[in-house]
Amino acid sequence: MKNEKSWDWHSEKKEIPVKEWQNRFNWVEEHSVSPDGEKIASIVNTDEAEFSVCMNGNIWEETFEKAWCLRFLPDGRLCVLASNDEEWTVCVDGTFWETWFDYIWDLQFTPDGSFVAAAVQKDGQYGMSVNDKAWDSFYENISGAVLSSQGTSAAVVQVDPLGQADIEGFNKGIFAVALNGIAQPEKFMNIWDLAFDSKGEQIASSIRKNRLDYSISKNSRIWEKNFQFSWKPEFINKGASVIAPVRQGGKWLLFKDSVPFWDKSYEQLGKLAIHGDGQKIAAIVSNAYGKWTVSENDKIWDFHCDSMISELFYSDNGSLLIAIFKNQGYWDVAVNGKPWNIKADKLWNPVISSNNEILATRMEKDGTFFLVVNGKVYQEPFDMIFEPKISPNNDKILLKAMKDGIYLRQILSLEKVL
Amino acid sequence: MHSFINFIMGPMVWISFLIFFIGVIFRLIGLFKQINAKENFVYTYLSFKYSFRSIFAWLIPFLPVSTRKSPVFYSISYVFHLLLFLIPIFLLSHVALLEESMHWSWVTLSDSTADSLTLIVIFSLIFFFIRRFVVPEVKFLTRLSDFLFILIVALPFVTGFLAYHQFFAYRWMVIVHVLSGELMIILIPFTRFFHMFLAPLTRAYTGSEFGNVRHAKDW
Amino acid sequence: MQESLTIDEKLEPDKKDVIDEGVEAGLSRLTPQKISQVINQVLTKETGPRFKAYVETCMRCGLCADACNIFLSNDRDPKFSPAAKVKQTILEMIKRKGKVSKQFLKDTVRIAHTECNACKRCSMYCPFGIDIAYMMLQVRRICHKLEITPLYIQDTVNSHSATMNQMWVKEDEWIDTLQWQEEDAREEFENLRIPLDKDGADIMYSVIAPEPKFQAGLIYQTAVIMHAAGLNWTMPSTPGWDNSNMAMYTGDFEISARIAQVHYETAAKLHVKKIVMGECGHAFRSVYDVGNRWVGWAMPPVDLVHAIDFYHDMLTSGKIRVKEKYKKTVTLHDPCNISRGRGLHNKARELVNILCESFIEMTPNREHNYCCGAGGGVINCGPPWKGTRMVNSREKKDQIERTGAEVLIAPCHNCHSGLEDIVEHYGVDMEIKFFGDIIYEVMEKTIYQEKK
């Protein structure tokens, strides 16, 4: 990102005392920190049933009856779901959206922060609103809302009413995918796992056709084959193809456009990670019961863990395949099949440097937070660490942390950390 | 006739045991093959410690609550199963035959002891037989095969008892005794007599699930 | 061996013919081909050596009968013994190679879904440890595949599949309820919070959908306990907050797996150390050793702590202190899924003794306690089956009545509802409470400060 270069990569340490906020307000909620680390904010209770947002010690003029889900957007704006007069909307940098709803939740935003979306409910009807533009049509219910990088939105919506304990009605299929608010005509028994293509134009999903038959749909057109079950599909080849983990004959396989894609079958085949348009494809798999590993292009890592692999993703250039896993009670990172062995109690996804060589993250161990870079634990303990950032020229790291009630923005030279 | 008796008391014994062993091995291999193919997760939960904890707990008379609920049946069943092995293995005439042919021998029961123990087995079988008629929940479950099992087990013991006392048709008793004993041995791998091998396995798995996973007792 | 001669060859037609619309509609659509195809597929393809071993090991000794609360409640009617339920369903299916009649299937649904609580007590009475509950769940799997599952529990599973919670609670209703409980609880603790989606909290608290739907006060009580104990906790605003799972009881293992998967992925996304769950038994079973297994998680991938374990920790560590012990005489019902299912019965007793002045033991107890009669999805089969459920709960009624206690603690939602029904139906003078109710009543409502 261009603006990262303009961030302050020189001031070694900046401090913002936040503990004193506790004295100014009845209570202070979880802190949120801006991507550049210059701002720290919280929802604060200012009076009985009166809330506001305190950022760097300054309080917003706007007050709310209720507020939740305070998040900094990637572009540095601050966003909260807020309510006044029993109506809800999004408030960005202290400015409310024009449209208010009976409820609002599931706040999402694009990677550049230019689109903000949420699921909304008004008069018992459900939809989404993107950048303050609500869908034209609302529905009986909504679930699984997603926002593409381009700002298009989609969700599973209930298009027909359903009476109490109406299993016959349910069998007919009452759910459809609504793309930008427009429900597609095809109705299914269940729809899960919506996935956009890279242009934000097409939608793939797992669907259940009837009690026993599951399949994959691409723009509501179903694959020819039925399966015993499936997990989330993904687009590859610039949106031309869809791949999905499917269950057949009691085994898990990776299928592409309704035909087998990988040769091997697995005990379990879950979340997919894709580099580019499918040049590299990896999946969280199990090839022996209770043991987890990663399969990259159908080749299994020489690695396994006993509890879980929670995340799997590629670096931008595809050279690094990163898995967050848990083994024998501890969380850890494996890069291209090699574990760090940091044994964390809590662990977050690493951020990756622009040259795809440095990974930085934070972990909690015995109640204390540490910065971890390329598997090396930086020994200074903190009460809390927010997502770090590596400088555009890959020589510094921006550490955002809390210690003794003070928020610290520190620039560390990577040499020092490593 | 003589050669027939020689055959059933000689080669047929070995053939029976051969069928028994091959049958048992064949079935166990099949079982584990199937587990590996379809239910390999059981190994994840099977634990040596909890398998044997459960098996031993169930071998201790009146430790399991269930055994205290039906004390008569349990006592009889316990003794019956014990004698089912004890009597034929330590019977003087069986050991004598073995010694004659193979020069193998071990301690034996005195004839009078074996005789009364055999009576216990026969009475146990009569008890099981009657129980299948008079206890409603057992009666409901009972099928023809359950009586056939009792008959198959009873035959060698009854005929052995009769032969020993030489009440009548001694030679025929011996023939039926030997044949029925061999039949039982042959049938073990292919009928529900196989519970002799399966029960420890089902017990082990349940014991492991209870002890290893659920931290509870299963008796 | 040909098993043609049976003493009770004729299976008696059911006298209490309950009409369940879900079952009737499902049956009307079935063809003989479909019936035998589904039965044979499940019996030969889906089940394995374990199932076969159970079928072949049973010597029909009938010892399992005394284990079954439903057998005992029906005056020892032999039809209700665990092995008899296998005989009337699975053994017949095997014998007839899946060629069974619709009347047979109707009886099968009744037996597997409403006359077995899947409580696994019989595994403790069978000398071979045969898991008859597992067999009955396979029968339910067949019913699921034949689409003849009882109406109300099927509706619950439908809800699970569409909303990832069991009571059609919409996404906004869930969050709104939490915020409303948070607001109410502030009457007691002015700065109390129910932190939503708090990334990196130590504990994710999960509940079953009836809590937000009907018993929101329980969430309030937990919030007070968490707040007073000074814990770093959170509740998810997204689906995955419901730990319940009726799909595992209808044999819909696929939906059951998706439920478990969403639950644990939600916890992993929040980076919590552990999941603490409310007082529910079946939900514990579903995320401890059922739903997770289908996904391939041999054990819970995120530590899972049942409310009893959690309360025990809070009270023994002093994070929650008792102001004054509870005065009424109490007895304790051990829910199958956390005593036989997790061995929490001793901790539960210690908890009772910390909280209450006088405790009367129920017999049988601990692993040997009788099911409440509602478990295993039986209560979820709904109103059509309530009458027979009450008959099937008679032994339970006698058992709780014998204690003479004023209050019955039932640390499980299913048990709670089932026991409420029993108490009301039979006119037993007994109050039924959760541990949470009692803790909330007797605790010091001050905030615990960790000694530095």
PDB file of N, CA and C in Angstrom, chain C residues 250-291:
ATOM      1  N   THR C 250     -30.496 -37.373  15.493  1.00  0.00           N
ATOM      2  CA  THR C 250     -31.361 -37.882  14.430  1.00  0.00           C
ATOM      3  C   THR C 250     -30.536 -38.695  13.434  1.00  0.00           C
ATOM      4  N   GLY C 251     -29.244 -38.782  13.680  1.00  0.00           N
ATOM      5  CA  GLY C 251     -28.405 -39.522  12.742  1.00  0.00           C
ATOM      6  C   GLY C 251     -28.012 -38.685  11.539  1.00  0.00           C
ATOM      7  N   ASP C 252     -28.251 -37.370  11.619  1.00  0.00           N
ATOM      8  CA  ASP C 252     -27.824 -36.487  10.531  1.00  0.00           C
ATOM      9  C   ASP C 252     -26.397 -36.058  10.853  1.00  0.00           C
ATOM     10  N   PHE C 253     -25.473 -36.986  10.651  1.00  0.00           N
ATOM     11  CA  PHE C 253     -24.096 -36.753  11.079  1.00  0.00           C
ATOM     12  C   PHE C 253     -23.430 -35.618  10.320  1.00  0.00           C
ATOM     13  N   GLU C 254     -23.907 -35.361   9.090  1.00  0.00           N
ATOM     14  CA  GLU C 254     -23.302 -34.301   8.286  1.00  0.00           C
ATOM     15  C   GLU C 254     -23.598 -32.933   8.914  1.00  0.00           C
ATOM     16  N   ILE C 255     -24.868 -32.704   9.209  1.00  0.00           N
ATOM     17  CA  ILE C 255     -25.224 -31.420   9.837  1.00  0.00           C
ATOM     18  C   ILE C 255     -24.592 -31.337  11.225  1.00  0.00           C
ATOM     19  N   SER C 256     -24.588 -32.456  11.917  1.00  0.00           N
ATOM     20  CA  SER C 256     -23.966 -32.502  13.237  1.00  0.00           C
ATOM     21  C   SER C 256     -22.506 -32.054  13.164  1.00  0.00           C
ATOM     22  N   ALA C 257     -21.814 -32.492  12.130  1.00  0.00           N
ATOM     23  CA  ALA C 257     -20.411 -32.126  11.971  1.00  0.00           C
ATOM     24  C   ALA C 257     -20.263 -30.637  11.671  1.00  0.00           C
ATOM     25  N   ARG C 258     -21.135 -30.128  10.822  1.00  0.00           N
ATOM     26  CA  ARG C 258     -21.042 -28.710  10.475  1.00  0.00           C
ATOM     27  C   ARG C 258     -21.251 -27.841  11.717  1.00  0.00           C
ATOM     28  N   ILE C 259     -22.166 -28.271  12.570  1.00  0.00           N
ATOM     29  CA  ILE C 259     -22.423 -27.522  13.808  1.00  0.00           C
ATOM     30  C   ILE C 259     -21.156 -27.481  14.667  1.00  0.00           C
ATOM     31  N   ALA C 260     -20.550 -28.654  14.845  1.00  0.00           N
ATOM     32  CA  ALA C 260     -19.339 -28.718  15.671  1.00  0.00           C
ATOM     33  C   ALA C 260     -18.210 -27.913  15.041  1.00  0.00           C
ATOM     34  N   GLN C 261     -18.129 -27.988  13.726  1.00  0.00           N
ATOM     35  CA  GLN C 261     -17.065 -27.288  13.027  1.00  0.00           C
ATOM     36  C   GLN C 261     -17.191 -25.773  13.218  1.00  0.00           C
ATOM     37  N   VAL C 262     -18.408 -25.268  13.051  1.00  0.00           N
ATOM     38  CA  VAL C 262     -18.624 -23.825  13.212  1.00  0.00           C
ATOM     39  C   VAL C 262     -18.320 -23.403  14.648  1.00  0.00           C
ATOM     40  N   HIS C 263     -18.700 -24.238  15.593  1.00  0.00           N
ATOM     41  CA  HIS C 263     -18.472 -23.914  17.004  1.00  0.00           C
ATOM     42  C   HIS C 263     -16.977 -23.736  17.288  1.00  0.00           C
ATOM     43  N   TYR C 264     -16.192 -24.712  16.883  1.00  0.00           N
ATOM     44  CA  TYR C 264     -14.759 -24.643  17.177  1.00  0.00           C
ATOM     45  C   TYR C 264     -14.037 -23.607  16.324  1.00  0.00           C
ATOM     46  N   GLU C 265     -14.488 -23.428  15.096  1.00  0.00           N
ATOM     47  CA  GLU C 265     -13.836 -22.396  14.277  1.00  0.00           C
ATOM     48  C   GLU C 265     -14.104 -21.015  14.852  1.00  0.00           C
ATOM     49  N   THR C 266     -15.293 -20.839  15.413  1.00  0.00           N
ATOM     50  CA  THR C 266     -15.611 -19.560  16.049  1.00  0.00           C
ATOM     51  C   THR C 266     -14.659 -19.312  17.215  1.00  0.00           C
ATOM     52  N   ALA C 267     -14.433 -20.346  18.014  1.00  0.00           N
ATOM     53  CA  ALA C 267     -13.517 -20.205  19.157  1.00  0.00           C
ATOM     54  C   ALA C 267     -12.097 -19.922  18.680  1.00  0.00           C
ATOM     55  N   ALA C 268     -11.687 -20.605  17.610  1.00  0.00           N
ATOM     56  CA  ALA C 268     -10.326 -20.407  17.100  1.00  0.00           C
ATOM     57  C   ALA C 268     -10.158 -18.988  16.551  1.00  0.00           C
ATOM     58  N   LYS C 269     -11.192 -18.486  15.882  1.00  0.00           N
ATOM     59  CA  LYS C 269     -11.119 -17.125  15.328  1.00  0.00           C
ATOM     60  C   LYS C 269     -11.007 -16.086  16.431  1.00  0.00           C
ATOM     61  N   LEU C 270     -11.629 -16.358  17.557  1.00  0.00           N
ATOM     62  CA  LEU C 270     -11.568 -15.414  18.665  1.00  0.00           C
ATOM     63  C   LEU C 270     -10.288 -15.588  19.486  1.00  0.00           C
ATOM     64  N   HIS C 271      -9.486 -16.579  19.132  1.00  0.00           N
ATOM     65  CA  HIS C 271      -8.207 -16.832  19.800  1.00  0.00           C
ATOM     66  C   HIS C 271      -8.363 -17.039  21.300  1.00  0.00           C
ATOM     67  N   VAL C 272      -9.426 -17.707  21.696  1.00  0.00           N
ATOM     68  CA  VAL C 272      -9.620 -17.951  23.130  1.00  0.00           C
ATOM     69  C   VAL C 272      -8.842 -19.191  23.559  1.00  0.00           C
ATOM     70  N   LYS C 273      -8.607 -19.278  24.862  1.00  0.00           N
ATOM     71  CA  LYS C 273      -7.905 -20.455  25.376  1.00  0.00           C
ATOM     72  C   LYS C 273      -8.857 -21.613  25.535  1.00  0.00           C
ATOM     73  N   LYS C 274     -10.064 -21.288  25.948  1.00  0.00           N
ATOM     74  CA  LYS C 274     -11.003 -22.395  26.148  1.00  0.00           C
ATOM     75  C   LYS C 274     -12.433 -21.948  25.931  1.00  0.00           C
ATOM     76  N   ILE C 275     -13.268 -22.960  25.742  1.00  0.00           N
ATOM     77  CA  ILE C 275     -14.694 -22.724  25.640  1.00  0.00           C
ATOM     78  C   ILE C 275     -15.303 -23.174  26.960  1.00  0.00           C
ATOM     79  N   VAL C 276     -16.036 -22.286  27.594  1.00  0.00           N
ATOM     80  CA  VAL C 276     -16.825 -22.701  28.747  1.00  0.00           C
ATOM     81  C   VAL C 276     -18.255 -22.777  28.250  1.00  0.00           C
ATOM     82  N   MET C 277     -18.931 -23.854  28.571  1.00  0.00           N
ATOM     83  CA  MET C 277     -20.303 -23.978  28.105  1.00  0.00           C
ATOM     84  C   MET C 277     -21.277 -24.050  29.264  1.00  0.00           C
ATOM     85  N   GLY C 278     -22.499 -23.651  28.988  1.00  0.00           N
ATOM     86  CA  GLY C 278     -23.539 -23.629  30.018  1.00  0.00           C
ATOM     87  C   GLY C 278     -23.911 -25.019  30.485  1.00  0.00           C
ATOM     88  N   GLU C 279     -24.905 -25.083  31.354  1.00  0.00           N
ATOM     89  CA  GLU C 279     -25.298 -26.356  31.949  1.00  0.00           C
ATOM     90  C   GLU C 279     -26.159 -27.146  30.972  1.00  0.00           C
ATOM     91  N   CYS C 280     -25.494 -27.841  30.078  1.00  0.00           N
ATOM     92  CA  CYS C 280     -26.213 -28.675  29.134  1.00  0.00           C
ATOM     93  C   CYS C 280     -25.427 -29.966  28.937  1.00  0.00           C
ATOM     94  N   GLY C 281     -26.130 -31.064  28.870  1.00  0.00           N
ATOM     95  CA  GLY C 281     -25.465 -32.364  28.749  1.00  0.00           C
ATOM     96  C   GLY C 281     -25.264 -32.800  27.316  1.00  0.00           C
ATOM     97  N   HIS C 282     -26.358 -32.800  26.543  1.00  0.00           N
ATOM     98  CA  HIS C 282     -26.232 -33.321  25.177  1.00  0.00           C
ATOM     99  C   HIS C 282     -25.282 -32.445  24.382  1.00  0.00           C
ATOM    100  N   ALA C 283     -25.304 -31.147  24.661  1.00  0.00           N
ATOM    101  CA  ALA C 283     -24.435 -30.229  23.929  1.00  0.00           C
ATOM    102  C   ALA C 283     -22.984 -30.554  24.240  1.00  0.00           C
ATOM    103  N   PHE C 284     -22.741 -30.908  25.499  1.00  0.00           N
ATOM    104  CA  PHE C 284     -21.385 -31.287  25.865  1.00  0.00           C
ATOM    105  C   PHE C 284     -20.961 -32.517  25.056  1.00  0.00           C
ATOM    106  N   ARG C 285     -21.834 -33.510  25.044  1.00  0.00           N
ATOM    107  CA  ARG C 285     -21.544 -34.736  24.281  1.00  0.00           C
ATOM    108  C   ARG C 285     -21.267 -34.410  22.814  1.00  0.00           C
ATOM    109  N   SER C 286     -22.062 -33.517  22.272  1.00  0.00           N
ATOM    110  CA  SER C 286     -21.937 -33.257  20.836  1.00  0.00           C
ATOM    111  C   SER C 286     -20.613 -32.598  20.484  1.00  0.00           C
ATOM    112  N   VAL C 287     -20.121 -31.715  21.347  1.00  0.00           N
ATOM    113  CA  VAL C 287     -18.847 -31.074  21.014  1.00  0.00           C
ATOM    114  C   VAL C 287     -17.654 -31.766  21.652  1.00  0.00           C
ATOM    115  N   TYR C 288     -17.931 -32.690  22.585  1.00  0.00           N
ATOM    116  CA  TYR C 288     -16.807 -33.378  23.246  1.00  0.00           C
ATOM    117  C   TYR C 288     -16.410 -34.655  22.506  1.00  0.00           C
ATOM    118  N   ASP C 289     -17.378 -35.485  22.184  1.00  0.00           N
ATOM    119  CA  ASP C 289     -16.955 -36.726  21.531  1.00  0.00           C
ATOM    120  C   ASP C 289     -17.893 -37.229  20.428  1.00  0.00           C
ATOM    121  N   VAL C 290     -18.683 -36.340  19.851  1.00  0.00           N
ATOM    122  CA  VAL C 290     -19.502 -36.788  18.721  1.00  0.00           C
ATOM    123  C   VAL C 290     -19.245 -35.932  17.473  1.00  0.00           C
ATOM    124  N   GLY C 291     -19.778 -34.717  17.481  1.00  0.00           N
ATOM    125  CA  GLY C 291     -19.664 -33.866  16.289  1.00  0.00           C
ATOM    126  C   GLY C 291     -18.226 -33.653  15.874  1.00  0.00           C
TER     127      GLY C 291
END
